[in-house]
Amino acid sequence: IAPLLEKLENKRVAISVITHTGYEAASKYAAQVRYLPYEIWLWFWIERPKTVVVLEAEFWYLLFRLARTRGARIIALNARISDRSFPKYYRMRWFYRILLSQCDRIFCQSNEDMVRFIALGARNVEVVGNIKLAQKIEANNHYSKPEGTIIVAASTHEGEEEGIIRGFIAYREDNPSAKLLVVPRHPERFAKVGELIAKTAPMMSLSRWSESQALQSDIILVDAMGELNNLYAISDVAVLGGAFAPIGGHNPLEPATFGCKIISGEEMFLQRELFKYVSHVQFTSLEGIAEALKNAETLPPSQINGSVDLERVIEYLK
């Protein structure tokens, strides 16, 4: 949402989040950051906010009712309904018709999302594209790229690292200078992942990013936050986590911005629309990682193809 906030620089903006990680990220862009669902009881509602904007699929009935009571407009931005969620929503369409009728405008990511919202009884629906296409993706630290193929296993979850490491071990038999950067999604798993790497690849040298950024070891555990874009900038291949288990996947635009060759699992249902904007992505299973890494040697880098009508959203918000 950073590009959107930049366009609204003269407006008072408060951001609501659900997780602590989200709180830390939002604090970089707004002075007022609060947690849902607790914020519905806070006194800030006395100020009568002009507009309440909800992102993607955050449809909270009590929040909508309170916003209406306080006279605020309700806008759904980057709205989506996943393949898995739609059948559940449709069975409860009588409820979602009531809920979505509270929205003054629903800006969808895709035509498919628009059709689904209309099927649930929503009105004032239009497609502007995915606002993530407007984000500025940059590296804030610039590291020297070592020799050999650099592979980053990005935003990995439990149950994914071992398969990726084993695939890397097999790939490295013919590519002894290759290096693997493992970046767990959640910091509370750093220690556990470090133990897993040592157990799965005892024949390889292991270092921790928090101790050294020299990139000299065979495998580097990136036990730090906020480094992914910096690592994409020096990586040849990005293995995107969150899609080798039924988690939903992670943002492919970031590695594509830096020209990485992207490998992903099939379970990227929460990011399916974003993947449509990215070319030359390999989809595989954990068992196919080694082969996918080998295939990546002859594939072109991933590229982003697409745009978002952010000005239409800004026009409506103003």
PDB file of C-alpha atoms in Angstrom:
ATOM      1  CA  ILE A   1       0.000   0.000   0.000  1.00  0.00           C
ATOM      2  CA  ALA A   2       3.029   2.330   0.079  1.00  0.00           C
ATOM      3  CA  PRO A   3       2.360   3.851  -3.403  1.00  0.00           C
ATOM      4  CA  LEU A   4      -1.225   4.556  -2.338  1.00  0.00           C
ATOM      5  CA  LEU A   5      -0.147   6.245   0.889  1.00  0.00           C
ATOM      6  CA  GLU A   6       2.297   8.433  -1.013  1.00  0.00           C
ATOM      7  CA  LYS A   7      -0.586   9.718  -3.132  1.00  0.00           C
ATOM      8  CA  LEU A   8      -2.566  10.464   0.031  1.00  0.00           C
ATOM      9  CA  GLU A   9       0.254  12.294   1.788  1.00  0.00           C
ATOM     10  CA  ASN A  10      -1.973  15.223   2.771  1.00  0.00           C
ATOM     11  CA  LYS A  11      -4.607  12.978   4.336  1.00  0.00           C
ATOM     12  CA  ARG A  12      -4.719  11.667   7.891  1.00  0.00           C
ATOM     13  CA  VAL A  13      -4.297   7.912   7.586  1.00  0.00           C
ATOM     14  CA  ALA A  14      -4.553   5.220  10.250  1.00  0.00           C
ATOM     15  CA  ILE A  15      -3.648   1.604   9.476  1.00  0.00           C
ATOM     16  CA  SER A  16      -5.144  -1.466  11.140  1.00  0.00           C
ATOM     17  CA  VAL A  17      -3.301  -4.799  11.187  1.00  0.00           C
ATOM     18  CA  ILE A  18      -3.773  -8.298  12.551  1.00  0.00           C
ATOM     19  CA  THR A  19      -0.214  -9.539  13.183  1.00  0.00           C
ATOM     20  CA  HIS A  20       2.816  -8.129  14.973  1.00  0.00           C
ATOM     21  CA  THR A  21       4.839  -8.364  11.754  1.00  0.00           C
ATOM     22  CA  GLY A  22       2.159  -6.308  10.036  1.00  0.00           C
ATOM     23  CA  TYR A  23       2.278  -3.778  12.860  1.00  0.00           C
ATOM     24  CA  GLU A  24       6.022  -3.267  12.436  1.00  0.00           C
ATOM     25  CA  ALA A  25       5.689  -2.876   8.660  1.00  0.00           C
ATOM     26  CA  ALA A  26       2.744  -0.461   8.887  1.00  0.00           C
ATOM     27  CA  SER A  27       4.543   1.693  11.449  1.00  0.00           C
ATOM     28  CA  LYS A  28       6.950   2.752   8.697  1.00  0.00           C
ATOM     29  CA  TYR A  29       4.135   4.405   6.755  1.00  0.00           C
ATOM     30  CA  ALA A  30       1.629   5.765   9.280  1.00  0.00           C
ATOM     31  CA  ALA A  31       1.742   7.423  12.688  1.00  0.00           C
ATOM     32  CA  GLN A  32      -1.447   5.670  13.790  1.00  0.00           C
ATOM     33  CA  VAL A  33      -1.324   1.868  13.679  1.00  0.00           C
ATOM     34  CA  ARG A  34      -3.815  -0.360  15.489  1.00  0.00           C
ATOM     35  CA  TYR A  35      -4.826  -3.984  15.766  1.00  0.00           C
ATOM     36  CA  LEU A  36      -8.015  -5.538  14.424  1.00  0.00           C
ATOM     37  CA  PRO A  37     -10.438  -6.645  15.763  1.00  0.00           C
ATOM     38  CA  TYR A  38      -9.763  -4.797  19.028  1.00  0.00           C
ATOM     39  CA  GLU A  39      -9.858  -1.371  17.412  1.00  0.00           C
ATOM     40  CA  ILE A  40     -13.619  -1.431  17.079  1.00  0.00           C
ATOM     41  CA  TRP A  41     -13.821  -0.623  20.781  1.00  0.00           C
ATOM     42  CA  LEU A  42     -11.341   2.263  20.672  1.00  0.00           C
ATOM     43  CA  TRP A  43     -12.231   5.889  21.187  1.00  0.00           C
ATOM     44  CA  PHE A  44     -10.733   6.949  17.867  1.00  0.00           C
ATOM     45  CA  TRP A  45     -14.113   6.316  16.288  1.00  0.00           C
ATOM     46  CA  ILE A  46     -15.348   9.495  17.980  1.00  0.00           C
ATOM     47  CA  GLU A  47     -13.297  11.334  15.339  1.00  0.00           C
ATOM     48  CA  ARG A  48     -15.698  10.021  12.696  1.00  0.00           C
ATOM     49  CA  PRO A  49     -13.330   8.726   9.995  1.00  0.00           C
ATOM     50  CA  LYS A  50     -14.261   9.797   6.489  1.00  0.00           C
ATOM     51  CA  THR A  51     -13.390   6.520   4.764  1.00  0.00           C
ATOM     52  CA  VAL A  52     -12.623   2.974   5.881  1.00  0.00           C
ATOM     53  CA  VAL A  53     -10.565   0.972   3.366  1.00  0.00           C
ATOM     54  CA  VAL A  54     -10.280  -2.793   3.747  1.00  0.00           C
ATOM     55  CA  LEU A  55      -7.760  -4.810   1.758  1.00  0.00           C
ATOM     56  CA  GLU A  56      -8.200  -8.063  -0.128  1.00  0.00           C
ATOM     57  CA  ALA A  57     -10.580 -10.313   1.867  1.00  0.00           C
ATOM     58  CA  GLU A  58     -10.791  -8.571   5.241  1.00  0.00           C
ATOM     59  CA  PHE A  59     -14.583  -8.396   5.511  1.00  0.00           C
ATOM     60  CA  TRP A  60     -15.432  -7.808   9.177  1.00  0.00           C
ATOM     61  CA  TYR A  61     -19.163  -7.444   9.784  1.00  0.00           C
ATOM     62  CA  LEU A  62     -18.870  -5.565  13.096  1.00  0.00           C
ATOM     63  CA  LEU A  63     -16.270  -3.207  11.646  1.00  0.00           C
ATOM     64  CA  PHE A  64     -18.522  -2.427   8.685  1.00  0.00           C
ATOM     65  CA  ARG A  65     -21.521  -1.801  10.935  1.00  0.00           C
ATOM     66  CA  LEU A  66     -19.542   0.529  13.181  1.00  0.00           C
ATOM     67  CA  ALA A  67     -18.137   2.408  10.188  1.00  0.00           C
ATOM     68  CA  ARG A  68     -21.650   2.904   8.851  1.00  0.00           C
ATOM     69  CA  THR A  69     -22.860   4.087  12.253  1.00  0.00           C
ATOM     70  CA  ARG A  70     -20.082   6.684  12.317  1.00  0.00           C
ATOM     71  CA  GLY A  71     -20.955   7.852   8.799  1.00  0.00           C
ATOM     72  CA  ALA A  72     -17.820   6.550   7.049  1.00  0.00           C
ATOM     73  CA  ARG A  73     -17.627   5.289   3.480  1.00  0.00           C
ATOM     74  CA  ILE A  74     -16.450   1.709   3.096  1.00  0.00           C
ATOM     75  CA  ILE A  75     -14.155   0.774   0.222  1.00  0.00           C
ATOM     76  CA  ALA A  76     -12.782  -2.693  -0.503  1.00  0.00           C
ATOM     77  CA  LEU A  77      -9.421  -2.364  -2.245  1.00  0.00           C
ATOM     78  CA  ASN A  78      -7.445  -5.107  -3.970  1.00  0.00           C
ATOM     79  CA  ALA A  79     -10.502  -7.234  -3.299  1.00  0.00           C
ATOM     80  CA  ARG A  80     -10.255 -10.922  -4.080  1.00  0.00           C
ATOM     81  CA  ILE A  81     -11.984 -14.226  -3.421  1.00  0.00           C
ATOM     82  CA  SER A  82      -9.747 -17.265  -3.750  1.00  0.00           C
ATOM     83  CA  ASP A  83     -10.663 -20.476  -5.551  1.00  0.00           C
ATOM     84  CA  ARG A  84     -10.924 -22.255  -2.219  1.00  0.00           C
ATOM     85  CA  SER A  85     -12.968 -19.589  -0.466  1.00  0.00           C
ATOM     86  CA  PHE A  86     -15.605 -18.942  -3.122  1.00  0.00           C
ATOM     87  CA  PRO A  87     -17.615 -22.190  -2.639  1.00  0.00           C
ATOM     88  CA  LYS A  88     -17.767 -21.490   1.113  1.00  0.00           C
ATOM     89  CA  TYR A  89     -18.786 -17.872   0.545  1.00  0.00           C
ATOM     90  CA  TYR A  90     -21.391 -18.900  -2.005  1.00  0.00           C
ATOM     91  CA  ARG A  91     -23.067 -21.314   0.403  1.00  0.00           C
ATOM     92  CA  MET A  92     -23.399 -18.333   2.771  1.00  0.00           C
ATOM     93  CA  ARG A  93     -24.301 -15.849   0.045  1.00  0.00           C
ATOM     94  CA  TRP A  94     -27.339 -14.604   1.981  1.00  0.00           C
ATOM     95  CA  PHE A  95     -24.915 -13.346   4.649  1.00  0.00           C
ATOM     96  CA  TYR A  96     -22.342 -11.948   2.206  1.00  0.00           C
ATOM     97  CA  ARG A  97     -25.074 -10.117   0.301  1.00  0.00           C
ATOM     98  CA  ILE A  98     -25.850  -8.237   3.523  1.00  0.00           C
ATOM     99  CA  LEU A  99     -22.175  -7.740   4.378  1.00  0.00           C
ATOM    100  CA  LEU A 100     -21.051  -6.566   0.938  1.00  0.00           C
ATOM    101  CA  SER A 101     -24.014  -4.227   0.604  1.00  0.00           C
ATOM    102  CA  GLN A 102     -22.243  -2.073   3.199  1.00  0.00           C
ATOM    103  CA  CYS A 103     -19.430  -1.351   0.699  1.00  0.00           C
ATOM    104  CA  ASP A 104     -19.673   1.854  -1.329  1.00  0.00           C
ATOM    105  CA  ARG A 105     -17.140   0.549  -3.850  1.00  0.00           C
ATOM    106  CA  ILE A 106     -15.295  -2.707  -4.408  1.00  0.00           C
ATOM    107  CA  PHE A 107     -12.074  -2.446  -6.447  1.00  0.00           C
ATOM    108  CA  CYS A 108     -11.177  -5.974  -7.598  1.00  0.00           C
ATOM    109  CA  GLN A 109      -7.888  -7.511  -8.638  1.00  0.00           C
ATOM    110  CA  SER A 110      -9.317  -9.345 -11.656  1.00  0.00           C
ATOM    111  CA  ASN A 111     -12.404  -9.989 -13.791  1.00  0.00           C
ATOM    112  CA  GLU A 112     -12.755 -13.376 -12.129  1.00  0.00           C
ATOM    113  CA  ASP A 113     -12.909 -11.718  -8.706  1.00  0.00           C
ATOM    114  CA  MET A 114     -15.498  -9.237  -9.968  1.00  0.00           C
ATOM    115  CA  VAL A 115     -17.738 -12.045 -11.237  1.00  0.00           C
ATOM    116  CA  ARG A 116     -17.501 -13.784  -7.871  1.00  0.00           C
ATOM    117  CA  PHE A 117     -18.370 -10.651  -5.891  1.00  0.00           C
ATOM    118  CA  ILE A 118     -21.361  -9.988  -8.129  1.00  0.00           C
ATOM    119  CA  ALA A 119     -22.491 -13.603  -7.648  1.00  0.00           C
ATOM    120  CA  LEU A 120     -22.490 -12.930  -3.901  1.00  0.00           C
ATOM    121  CA  GLY A 121     -24.741  -9.922  -4.392  1.00  0.00           C
ATOM    122  CA  ALA A 122     -22.172  -7.116  -4.326  1.00  0.00           C
ATOM    123  CA  ARG A 123     -22.818  -3.841  -6.153  1.00  0.00           C
ATOM    124  CA  ASN A 124     -20.544  -1.037  -7.384  1.00  0.00           C
ATOM    125  CA  VAL A 125     -17.817  -3.477  -8.362  1.00  0.00           C
ATOM    126  CA  GLU A 126     -15.017  -2.703 -10.821  1.00  0.00           C
ATOM    127  CA  VAL A 127     -11.608  -4.039 -11.812  1.00  0.00           C
ATOM    128  CA  VAL A 128      -8.487  -1.891 -11.413  1.00  0.00           C
ATOM    129  CA  GLY A 129      -5.855  -4.619 -11.147  1.00  0.00           C
ATOM    130  CA  ASN A 130      -3.625  -5.612  -8.271  1.00  0.00           C
ATOM    131  CA  ILE A 131      -2.190  -2.656  -6.334  1.00  0.00           C
ATOM    132  CA  LYS A 132       0.922  -4.697  -5.631  1.00  0.00           C
ATOM    133  CA  LEU A 133       1.899  -3.995  -9.243  1.00  0.00           C
ATOM    134  CA  ALA A 134       2.370  -0.350  -8.240  1.00  0.00           C
ATOM    135  CA  GLN A 135       4.753  -1.037  -5.389  1.00  0.00           C
ATOM    136  CA  LYS A 136       8.315   0.210  -5.534  1.00  0.00           C
ATOM    137  CA  ILE A 137      10.517  -2.818  -5.104  1.00  0.00           C
ATOM    138  CA  GLU A 138      14.079  -1.803  -4.302  1.00  0.00           C
ATOM    139  CA  ALA A 139      17.124  -3.089  -2.483  1.00  0.00           C
ATOM    140  CA  ASN A 140      18.122  -0.992   0.517  1.00  0.00           C
ATOM    141  CA  ASN A 141      21.486  -2.679   0.987  1.00  0.00           C
ATOM    142  CA  HIS A 142      23.783  -3.705  -1.841  1.00  0.00           C
ATOM    143  CA  TYR A 143      25.868  -6.836  -1.356  1.00  0.00           C
ATOM    144  CA  SER A 144      28.565  -8.200  -3.631  1.00  0.00           C
ATOM    145  CA  LYS A 145      27.518 -11.278  -5.567  1.00  0.00           C
ATOM    146  CA  PRO A 146      29.896 -14.205  -5.045  1.00  0.00           C
ATOM    147  CA  GLU A 147      30.885 -16.554  -7.845  1.00  0.00           C
ATOM    148  CA  GLY A 148      28.655 -19.453  -8.734  1.00  0.00           C
ATOM    149  CA  THR A 149      24.896 -19.859  -8.860  1.00  0.00           C
ATOM    150  CA  ILE A 150      23.126 -18.165  -5.949  1.00  0.00           C
ATOM    151  CA  ILE A 151      19.817 -19.718  -4.932  1.00  0.00           C
ATOM    152  CA  VAL A 152      17.534 -18.089  -2.371  1.00  0.00           C
ATOM    153  CA  ALA A 153      14.837 -20.162  -0.670  1.00  0.00           C
ATOM    154  CA  ALA A 154      12.513 -17.287   0.200  1.00  0.00           C
ATOM    155  CA  SER A 155       9.833 -17.101   2.897  1.00  0.00           C
ATOM    156  CA  THR A 156       9.928 -20.806   3.655  1.00  0.00           C
ATOM    157  CA  HIS A 157       7.519 -22.542   6.030  1.00  0.00           C
ATOM    158  CA  GLU A 158       7.683 -25.646   8.165  1.00  0.00           C
ATOM    159  CA  GLY A 159       7.833 -28.778   6.050  1.00  0.00           C
ATOM    160  CA  GLU A 160       9.416 -27.007   3.072  1.00  0.00           C
ATOM    161  CA  GLU A 161      13.052 -26.435   4.023  1.00  0.00           C
ATOM    162  CA  GLU A 162      14.130 -30.070   4.142  1.00  0.00           C
ATOM    163  CA  GLY A 163      12.899 -30.810   0.614  1.00  0.00           C
ATOM    164  CA  ILE A 164      14.527 -27.658  -0.752  1.00  0.00           C
ATOM    165  CA  ILE A 165      17.827 -28.471   0.955  1.00  0.00           C
ATOM    166  CA  ARG A 166      17.809 -32.031  -0.385  1.00  0.00           C
ATOM    167  CA  GLY A 167      17.107 -30.714  -3.866  1.00  0.00           C
ATOM    168  CA  PHE A 168      20.002 -28.289  -3.508  1.00  0.00           C
ATOM    169  CA  ILE A 169      22.335 -31.084  -2.371  1.00  0.00           C
ATOM    170  CA  ALA A 170      21.490 -33.099  -5.499  1.00  0.00           C
ATOM    171  CA  TYR A 171      21.861 -30.056  -7.761  1.00  0.00           C
ATOM    172  CA  ARG A 172      25.220 -29.158  -6.231  1.00  0.00           C
ATOM    173  CA  GLU A 173      26.770 -32.451  -7.271  1.00  0.00           C
ATOM    174  CA  ASP A 174      27.183 -30.959 -10.757  1.00  0.00           C
ATOM    175  CA  ASN A 175      27.416 -27.341  -9.553  1.00  0.00           C
ATOM    176  CA  PRO A 176      29.883 -27.340  -6.644  1.00  0.00           C
ATOM    177  CA  SER A 177      30.145 -23.540  -6.491  1.00  0.00           C
ATOM    178  CA  ALA A 178      26.384 -23.029  -5.974  1.00  0.00           C
ATOM    179  CA  LYS A 179      25.209 -21.494  -2.699  1.00  0.00           C
ATOM    180  CA  LEU A 180      21.839 -21.644  -0.946  1.00  0.00           C
ATOM    181  CA  LEU A 181      20.357 -18.825   1.132  1.00  0.00           C
ATOM    182  CA  VAL A 182      17.521 -20.035   3.369  1.00  0.00           C
ATOM    183  CA  VAL A 183      15.132 -17.302   4.532  1.00  0.00           C
ATOM    184  CA  PRO A 184      12.393 -18.619   6.865  1.00  0.00           C
ATOM    185  CA  ARG A 185       9.133 -16.684   6.781  1.00  0.00           C
ATOM    186  CA  HIS A 186       8.759 -16.479  10.558  1.00  0.00           C
ATOM    187  CA  PRO A 187      11.641 -15.362  12.817  1.00  0.00           C
ATOM    188  CA  GLU A 188      10.576 -17.661  15.650  1.00  0.00           C
ATOM    189  CA  ARG A 189      11.663 -20.581  13.423  1.00  0.00           C
ATOM    190  CA  PHE A 190      15.230 -19.365  12.811  1.00  0.00           C
ATOM    191  CA  ALA A 191      16.827 -21.628  15.435  1.00  0.00           C
ATOM    192  CA  LYS A 192      14.799 -24.682  14.401  1.00  0.00           C
ATOM    193  CA  VAL A 193      15.648 -24.208  10.727  1.00  0.00           C
ATOM    194  CA  GLY A 194      19.331 -23.858  11.609  1.00  0.00           C
ATOM    195  CA  GLU A 195      19.209 -27.244  13.345  1.00  0.00           C
ATOM    196  CA  LEU A 196      17.380 -28.747  10.363  1.00  0.00           C
ATOM    197  CA  ILE A 197      20.023 -27.511   7.916  1.00  0.00           C
ATOM    198  CA  ALA A 198      22.850 -28.919  10.036  1.00  0.00           C
ATOM    199  CA  LYS A 199      21.072 -32.280  10.253  1.00  0.00           C
ATOM    200  CA  THR A 200      20.039 -32.503   6.588  1.00  0.00           C
ATOM    201  CA  ALA A 201      23.305 -31.247   5.053  1.00  0.00           C
ATOM    202  CA  PRO A 202      26.083 -32.114   7.535  1.00  0.00           C
ATOM    203  CA  MET A 203      28.597 -32.319   4.684  1.00  0.00           C
ATOM    204  CA  MET A 204      28.130 -28.626   3.828  1.00  0.00           C
ATOM    205  CA  SER A 205      29.383 -25.518   5.570  1.00  0.00           C
ATOM    206  CA  LEU A 206      26.705 -23.427   7.285  1.00  0.00           C
ATOM    207  CA  SER A 207      26.765 -19.824   8.447  1.00  0.00           C
ATOM    208  CA  ARG A 208      24.233 -17.432   9.934  1.00  0.00           C
ATOM    209  CA  TRP A 209      23.486 -14.058   8.402  1.00  0.00           C
ATOM    210  CA  SER A 210      23.331 -12.434  11.831  1.00  0.00           C
ATOM    211  CA  GLU A 211      26.983 -13.373  12.357  1.00  0.00           C
ATOM    212  CA  SER A 212      28.397 -12.725   8.880  1.00  0.00           C
ATOM    213  CA  GLN A 213      27.235 -11.480   5.487  1.00  0.00           C
ATOM    214  CA  ALA A 214      30.345 -12.771   3.712  1.00  0.00           C
ATOM    215  CA  LEU A 215      28.390 -15.388   1.684  1.00  0.00           C
ATOM    216  CA  GLN A 216      31.282 -17.817   1.817  1.00  0.00           C
ATOM    217  CA  SER A 217      29.473 -20.881   3.189  1.00  0.00           C
ATOM    218  CA  ASP A 218      27.641 -23.473   1.116  1.00  0.00           C
ATOM    219  CA  ILE A 219      24.380 -22.723   2.934  1.00  0.00           C
ATOM    220  CA  ILE A 220      23.538 -19.456   4.663  1.00  0.00           C
ATOM    221  CA  LEU A 221      20.661 -19.211   7.134  1.00  0.00           C
ATOM    222  CA  VAL A 222      19.283 -15.689   6.845  1.00  0.00           C
ATOM    223  CA  ASP A 223      18.136 -15.150  10.424  1.00  0.00           C
ATOM    224  CA  ALA A 224      17.197 -11.505   9.906  1.00  0.00           C
ATOM    225  CA  MET A 225      14.169  -9.569   8.723  1.00  0.00           C
ATOM    226  CA  GLY A 226      13.929  -7.131   5.823  1.00  0.00           C
ATOM    227  CA  GLU A 227      16.683  -8.653   3.683  1.00  0.00           C
ATOM    228  CA  LEU A 228      14.753 -10.462   0.952  1.00  0.00           C
ATOM    229  CA  ASN A 229      14.906  -7.763  -1.724  1.00  0.00           C
ATOM    230  CA  ASN A 230      18.616  -7.292  -1.048  1.00  0.00           C
ATOM    231  CA  LEU A 231      19.137 -11.024  -1.537  1.00  0.00           C
ATOM    232  CA  TYR A 232      16.973 -11.217  -4.658  1.00  0.00           C
ATOM    233  CA  ALA A 233      19.272  -8.570  -6.144  1.00  0.00           C
ATOM    234  CA  ILE A 234      22.266 -10.942  -5.955  1.00  0.00           C
ATOM    235  CA  SER A 235      20.456 -14.245  -6.585  1.00  0.00           C
ATOM    236  CA  ASP A 236      20.138 -16.174  -9.817  1.00  0.00           C
ATOM    237  CA  VAL A 237      17.244 -18.386  -8.723  1.00  0.00           C
ATOM    238  CA  ALA A 238      14.447 -17.828  -6.191  1.00  0.00           C
ATOM    239  CA  VAL A 239      12.601 -20.810  -4.738  1.00  0.00           C
ATOM    240  CA  LEU A 240       9.434 -19.231  -3.329  1.00  0.00           C
ATOM    241  CA  GLY A 241       8.171 -20.842  -0.151  1.00  0.00           C
ATOM    242  CA  GLY A 242       4.616 -21.052   1.078  1.00  0.00           C
ATOM    243  CA  ALA A 243       3.469 -22.994  -1.989  1.00  0.00           C
ATOM    244  CA  PHE A 244       4.920 -26.466  -1.376  1.00  0.00           C
ATOM    245  CA  ALA A 245       2.334 -26.869   1.396  1.00  0.00           C
ATOM    246  CA  PRO A 246      -1.295 -25.624   1.355  1.00  0.00           C
ATOM    247  CA  ILE A 247      -0.376 -22.153   2.607  1.00  0.00           C
ATOM    248  CA  GLY A 248      -1.120 -20.058  -0.469  1.00  0.00           C
ATOM    249  CA  GLY A 249       2.283 -18.892  -1.716  1.00  0.00           C
ATOM    250  CA  HIS A 250       4.124 -15.575  -1.569  1.00  0.00           C
ATOM    251  CA  ASN A 251       4.620 -12.522  -3.765  1.00  0.00           C
ATOM    252  CA  PRO A 252       6.435 -13.416  -7.040  1.00  0.00           C
ATOM    253  CA  LEU A 253       6.745  -9.771  -8.117  1.00  0.00           C
ATOM    254  CA  GLU A 254       9.684  -9.141  -5.808  1.00  0.00           C
ATOM    255  CA  PRO A 255      12.087 -11.763  -7.226  1.00  0.00           C
ATOM    256  CA  ALA A 256      10.824 -11.033 -10.758  1.00  0.00           C
ATOM    257  CA  THR A 257      11.738  -7.356 -10.329  1.00  0.00           C
ATOM    258  CA  PHE A 258      15.367  -8.366  -9.866  1.00  0.00           C
ATOM    259  CA  GLY A 259      15.361 -10.842 -12.748  1.00  0.00           C
ATOM    260  CA  CYS A 260      15.513 -14.008 -10.682  1.00  0.00           C
ATOM    261  CA  LYS A 261      14.465 -17.293 -12.229  1.00  0.00           C
ATOM    262  CA  ILE A 262      11.492 -18.340 -10.115  1.00  0.00           C
ATOM    263  CA  ILE A 263      10.592 -21.805  -8.859  1.00  0.00           C
ATOM    264  CA  SER A 264       7.345 -22.279  -6.930  1.00  0.00           C
ATOM    265  CA  GLY A 265       5.139 -25.030  -5.613  1.00  0.00           C
ATOM    266  CA  GLU A 266       1.620 -25.556  -6.931  1.00  0.00           C
ATOM    267  CA  GLU A 267      -0.136 -24.383  -3.740  1.00  0.00           C
ATOM    268  CA  MET A 268       0.049 -20.668  -4.536  1.00  0.00           C
ATOM    269  CA  PHE A 269      -3.743 -20.168  -4.510  1.00  0.00           C
ATOM    270  CA  LEU A 270      -3.573 -16.873  -2.565  1.00  0.00           C
ATOM    271  CA  GLN A 271      -1.130 -15.421  -5.103  1.00  0.00           C
ATOM    272  CA  ARG A 272      -2.601 -16.927  -8.262  1.00  0.00           C
ATOM    273  CA  GLU A 273      -3.526 -13.529  -9.697  1.00  0.00           C
ATOM    274  CA  LEU A 274       0.004 -12.156  -9.132  1.00  0.00           C
ATOM    275  CA  PHE A 275       1.566 -15.180 -10.810  1.00  0.00           C
ATOM    276  CA  LYS A 276      -0.472 -14.370 -13.919  1.00  0.00           C
ATOM    277  CA  TYR A 277       1.608 -11.203 -14.256  1.00  0.00           C
ATOM    278  CA  VAL A 278       4.955 -13.051 -14.090  1.00  0.00           C
ATOM    279  CA  SER A 279       6.455 -15.005 -16.985  1.00  0.00           C
ATOM    280  CA  HIS A 280       8.882 -17.952 -17.006  1.00  0.00           C
ATOM    281  CA  VAL A 281       7.922 -19.450 -13.631  1.00  0.00           C
ATOM    282  CA  GLN A 282       8.565 -23.144 -12.971  1.00  0.00           C
ATOM    283  CA  PHE A 283       6.003 -24.979 -10.833  1.00  0.00           C
ATOM    284  CA  THR A 284       7.113 -28.179  -9.164  1.00  0.00           C
ATOM    285  CA  SER A 285       6.983 -30.297  -6.002  1.00  0.00           C
ATOM    286  CA  LEU A 286       9.652 -30.595  -3.327  1.00  0.00           C
ATOM    287  CA  GLU A 287      10.759 -33.825  -4.996  1.00  0.00           C
ATOM    288  CA  GLY A 288      11.287 -31.916  -8.244  1.00  0.00           C
ATOM    289  CA  ILE A 289      13.483 -29.127  -6.843  1.00  0.00           C
ATOM    290  CA  ALA A 290      16.769 -30.574  -8.128  1.00  0.00           C
ATOM    291  CA  GLU A 291      15.407 -30.965 -11.653  1.00  0.00           C
ATOM    292  CA  ALA A 292      13.855 -27.487 -11.577  1.00  0.00           C
ATOM    293  CA  LEU A 293      17.178 -25.981 -10.514  1.00  0.00           C
ATOM    294  CA  LYS A 294      18.876 -27.729 -13.417  1.00  0.00           C
ATOM    295  CA  ASN A 295      16.174 -26.541 -15.851  1.00  0.00           C
ATOM    296  CA  ALA A 296      16.607 -22.980 -14.600  1.00  0.00           C
ATOM    297  CA  GLU A 297      20.054 -22.886 -16.172  1.00  0.00           C
ATOM    298  CA  THR A 298      18.501 -22.654 -19.639  1.00  0.00           C
ATOM    299  CA  LEU A 299      15.428 -20.552 -18.830  1.00  0.00           C
ATOM    300  CA  PRO A 300      15.230 -16.756 -19.244  1.00  0.00           C
ATOM    301  CA  PRO A 301      14.802 -14.618 -16.117  1.00  0.00           C
ATOM    302  CA  SER A 302      11.252 -14.030 -14.908  1.00  0.00           C
ATOM    303  CA  GLN A 303       9.586 -10.786 -16.004  1.00  0.00           C
ATOM    304  CA  ILE A 304       6.561  -8.763 -14.878  1.00  0.00           C
ATOM    305  CA  ASN A 305       3.811  -8.078 -17.399  1.00  0.00           C
ATOM    306  CA  GLY A 306       0.865  -6.020 -16.163  1.00  0.00           C
ATOM    307  CA  SER A 307      -0.343  -2.754 -14.645  1.00  0.00           C
ATOM    308  CA  VAL A 308      -2.815  -1.304 -12.153  1.00  0.00           C
ATOM    309  CA  ASP A 309      -5.082   1.739 -12.473  1.00  0.00           C
ATOM    310  CA  LEU A 310      -4.028   3.313  -9.185  1.00  0.00           C
ATOM    311  CA  GLU A 311      -5.177   6.768 -10.284  1.00  0.00           C
ATOM    312  CA  ARG A 312      -8.769   5.511 -10.459  1.00  0.00           C
ATOM    313  CA  VAL A 313      -8.533   4.474  -6.817  1.00  0.00           C
ATOM    314  CA  ILE A 314      -6.937   7.775  -5.768  1.00  0.00           C
ATOM    315  CA  GLU A 315      -9.639   9.710  -7.588  1.00  0.00           C
ATOM    316  CA  TYR A 316     -12.344   7.861  -5.694  1.00  0.00           C
ATOM    317  CA  LEU A 317     -10.632   8.173  -2.301  1.00  0.00           C
ATOM    318  CA  LYS A 318     -10.241  11.913  -2.653  1.00  0.00           C
TER     319      LYS A 318
END
